[in-house]
Amino acid sequence: MGIKSQKDFFSGVLFTALGALFTMASTTLDIGDDAHMGPGYFPLMLGIILDLLGLIVIFRSLVVETTSGDKMGKWAWKPVFCVIAANLAFGVLQGGLPSIGVPAMGMMIAIYALTLICSLAAKDFQLRSVLMLATVLAVGSYVAFVWVLQLQIQVWPTFIAG
């Protein structure tokens, strides 16, 4: 039995590997039971669901015929790099890196940086559209997290907010 769809096969392997990581990580936490869920309950259930989904996708990739074999294409390195860099920049800007003296810049600047860096992965970068999207995301995040959920999140850098 050969692989009939490379894309589905490797997607299933990724789902199964991530599910196994979530399942293993959840065992270090208190799982609890259905009535009294502990902090490990959600990662355990997520891991089990990802494992099952991955196994189903792997099975389908081995059984269901495809016309071209769904060969894996070349890796799109630019989008992969941009998305990873954007998430790292968001984390550093939101929380800062005190060990090397980088101060926290707050949620607004972190969201704008995230949106700008991520949009560099697109083939048709349009600054105006990116800035509009970043503004909508920043305002929506402020409303959701600060107003509605009343979370204590640093919104602006301390040199602006005081």
GROMACS .gro file of C-alpha atoms in nm:
model
  162
    1MET     CA    1   0.000   0.000   0.000
    2GLY     CA    2   0.164   0.325  -0.116
    3ILE     CA    3   0.101   0.687  -0.037
    4LYS     CA    4  -0.164   0.815  -0.274
    5SER     CA    5  -0.163   1.176  -0.149
    6GLN     CA    6   0.162   1.315  -0.012
    7LYS     CA    7  -0.003   1.636   0.110
    8ASP     CA    8  -0.263   1.448   0.314
    9PHE     CA    9  -0.010   1.199   0.445
   10PHE     CA   10   0.229   1.462   0.580
   11SER     CA   11  -0.062   1.669   0.715
   12GLY     CA   12  -0.182   1.362   0.904
   13VAL     CA   13   0.168   1.299   1.039
   14LEU     CA   14   0.185   1.662   1.159
   15PHE     CA   15  -0.158   1.639   1.329
   16THR     CA   16  -0.063   1.311   1.495
   17ALA     CA   17   0.273   1.446   1.616
   18LEU     CA   18   0.113   1.761   1.759
   19GLY     CA   19  -0.159   1.554   1.922
   20ALA     CA   20   0.102   1.332   2.083
   21LEU     CA   21   0.288   1.638   2.215
   22PHE     CA   22  -0.032   1.784   2.363
   23THR     CA   23  -0.123   1.449   2.517
   24MET     CA   24   0.221   1.400   2.670
   25ALA     CA   25   0.235   1.758   2.801
   26SER     CA   26  -0.108   1.723   2.963
   27THR     CA   27   0.009   1.431   3.176
   28THR     CA   28   0.226   1.663   3.387
   29LEU     CA   29  -0.087   1.857   3.489
   30ASP     CA   30  -0.387   1.757   3.699
   31ILE     CA   31  -0.643   1.622   3.451
   32GLY     CA   32  -0.939   1.583   3.685
   33ASP     CA   33  -1.259   1.432   3.546
   34ASP     CA   34  -1.559   1.540   3.339
   35ALA     CA   35  -1.732   1.707   3.634
   36HIS     CA   36  -1.421   1.873   3.780
   37MET     CA   37  -1.180   1.947   3.497
   38GLY     CA   38  -0.823   2.025   3.587
   39PRO     CA   39  -0.575   2.232   3.386
   40GLY     CA   40  -0.460   1.924   3.194
   41TYR     CA   41  -0.808   1.824   3.076
   42PHE     CA   42  -0.827   2.055   2.773
   43PRO     CA   43  -0.478   1.975   2.637
   44LEU     CA   44  -0.548   1.603   2.684
   45MET     CA   45  -0.876   1.619   2.492
   46LEU     CA   46  -0.717   1.839   2.224
   47GLY     CA   47  -0.431   1.592   2.188
   48ILE     CA   48  -0.668   1.297   2.155
   49ILE     CA   49  -0.879   1.477   1.894
   50LEU     CA   50  -0.567   1.579   1.696
   51ASP     CA   51  -0.437   1.221   1.711
   52LEU     CA   52  -0.767   1.081   1.583
   53LEU     CA   53  -0.791   1.343   1.310
   54GLY     CA   54  -0.431   1.276   1.206
   55LEU     CA   55  -0.488   0.901   1.188
   56ILE     CA   56  -0.801   0.951   0.976
   57VAL     CA   57  -0.612   1.181   0.738
   58ILE     CA   58  -0.320   0.936   0.714
   59PHE     CA   59  -0.559   0.648   0.645
   60ARG     CA   60  -0.736   0.846   0.371
   61SER     CA   61  -0.402   0.939   0.214
   62LEU     CA   62  -0.316   0.571   0.185
   63VAL     CA   63  -0.655   0.454   0.057
   64VAL     CA   64  -0.820   0.725  -0.154
   65GLU     CA   65  -0.684   0.752  -0.509
   66THR     CA   66  -0.582   1.094  -0.640
   67THR     CA   67  -0.522   1.190  -1.001
   68SER     CA   68  -0.176   1.342  -0.960
   69GLY     CA   69  -0.066   1.191  -0.630
   70ASP     CA   70  -0.090   1.533  -0.462
   71LYS     CA   71   0.287   1.574  -0.457
   72MET     CA   72   0.439   1.803  -0.198
   73GLY     CA   73   0.549   2.131  -0.350
   74LYS     CA   74   0.849   2.339  -0.255
   75TRP     CA   75   0.844   2.499   0.087
   76ALA     CA   76   0.735   2.861   0.086
   77TRP     CA   77   1.015   2.984   0.309
   78LYS     CA   78   0.928   3.354   0.297
   79PRO     CA   79   0.575   3.310   0.444
   80VAL     CA   80   0.703   3.062   0.703
   81PHE     CA   81   0.975   3.303   0.814
   82CYS     CA   82   0.739   3.605   0.817
   83VAL     CA   83   0.473   3.432   1.027
   84ILE     CA   84   0.725   3.300   1.281
   85ALA     CA   85   0.905   3.636   1.297
   86ALA     CA   86   0.574   3.819   1.341
   87ASN     CA   87   0.475   3.601   1.635
   88LEU     CA   88   0.816   3.640   1.798
   89ALA     CA   89   0.803   4.017   1.750
   90PHE     CA   90   0.453   4.028   1.899
   91GLY     CA   91   0.567   3.841   2.209
   92VAL     CA   92   0.876   4.054   2.256
   93LEU     CA   93   0.691   4.382   2.199
   94GLN     CA   94   0.397   4.284   2.419
   95GLY     CA   95   0.596   4.160   2.716
   96GLY     CA   96   0.945   4.295   2.656
   97LEU     CA   97   1.273   4.115   2.717
   98PRO     CA   98   1.404   4.244   3.049
   99SER     CA   99   1.710   4.017   3.033
  100ILE     CA  100   1.851   4.222   2.744
  101GLY     CA  101   1.686   4.552   2.834
  102VAL     CA  102   1.397   4.558   2.583
  103PRO     CA  103   1.096   4.724   2.747
  104ALA     CA  104   0.736   4.614   2.691
  105MET     CA  105   0.581   4.830   2.419
  106GLY     CA  106   0.218   4.736   2.480
  107MET     CA  107  -0.062   4.572   2.290
  108MET     CA  108  -0.117   4.841   2.025
  109ILE     CA  109   0.240   4.854   1.896
  110ALA     CA  110   0.268   4.474   1.916
  111ILE     CA  111  -0.047   4.429   1.705
  112TYR     CA  112   0.072   4.677   1.441
  113ALA     CA  113   0.412   4.503   1.425
  114LEU     CA  114   0.248   4.160   1.402
  115THR     CA  115   0.023   4.270   1.118
  116LEU     CA  116   0.297   4.448   0.924
  117ILE     CA  117   0.550   4.164   0.951
  118CYS     CA  118   0.292   3.898   0.865
  119SER     CA  119   0.172   4.091   0.562
  120LEU     CA  120   0.523   4.088   0.418
  121ALA     CA  121   0.459   3.723   0.335
  122ALA     CA  122   0.194   3.821   0.079
  123LYS     CA  123   0.282   3.867  -0.285
  124ASP     CA  124   0.084   4.191  -0.312
  125PHE     CA  125   0.181   4.403  -0.011
  126GLN     CA  126  -0.034   4.717   0.015
  127LEU     CA  127   0.059   4.939   0.308
  128ARG     CA  128  -0.277   5.117   0.322
  129SER     CA  129  -0.472   4.790   0.349
  130VAL     CA  130  -0.230   4.653   0.607
  131LEU     CA  131  -0.259   4.964   0.823
  132MET     CA  132  -0.640   4.951   0.802
  133LEU     CA  133  -0.635   4.585   0.907
  134ALA     CA  134  -0.394   4.658   1.192
  135THR     CA  135  -0.618   4.939   1.314
  136VAL     CA  136  -0.927   4.717   1.310
  137LEU     CA  137  -0.737   4.442   1.494
  138ALA     CA  138  -0.596   4.683   1.751
  139VAL     CA  139  -0.931   4.849   1.824
  140GLY     CA  140  -1.110   4.513   1.832
  141SER     CA  141  -0.850   4.369   2.068
  142TYR     CA  142  -0.876   4.672   2.294
  143VAL     CA  143  -1.254   4.646   2.308
  144ALA     CA  144  -1.250   4.269   2.364
  145PHE     CA  145  -0.970   4.241   2.618
  146VAL     CA  146  -0.970   4.573   2.803
  147TRP     CA  147  -1.335   4.682   2.796
  148VAL     CA  148  -1.532   4.358   2.779
  149LEU     CA  149  -1.306   4.112   2.963
  150GLN     CA  150  -1.148   4.384   3.179
  151LEU     CA  151  -0.802   4.227   3.159
  152GLN     CA  152  -0.506   4.420   3.295
  153ILE     CA  153  -0.302   4.440   2.974
  154GLN     CA  154  -0.040   4.703   2.901
  155VAL     CA  155  -0.192   4.886   2.604
  156TRP     CA  156   0.073   5.151   2.536
  157PRO     CA  157   0.444   5.183   2.615
  158THR     CA  158   0.519   5.339   2.952
  159PHE     CA  159   0.685   5.641   2.791
  160ILE     CA  160   0.348   5.722   2.624
  161ALA     CA  161   0.099   5.613   2.891
  162GLY     CA  162   0.309   5.716   3.188
   0.00000   0.00000   0.00000
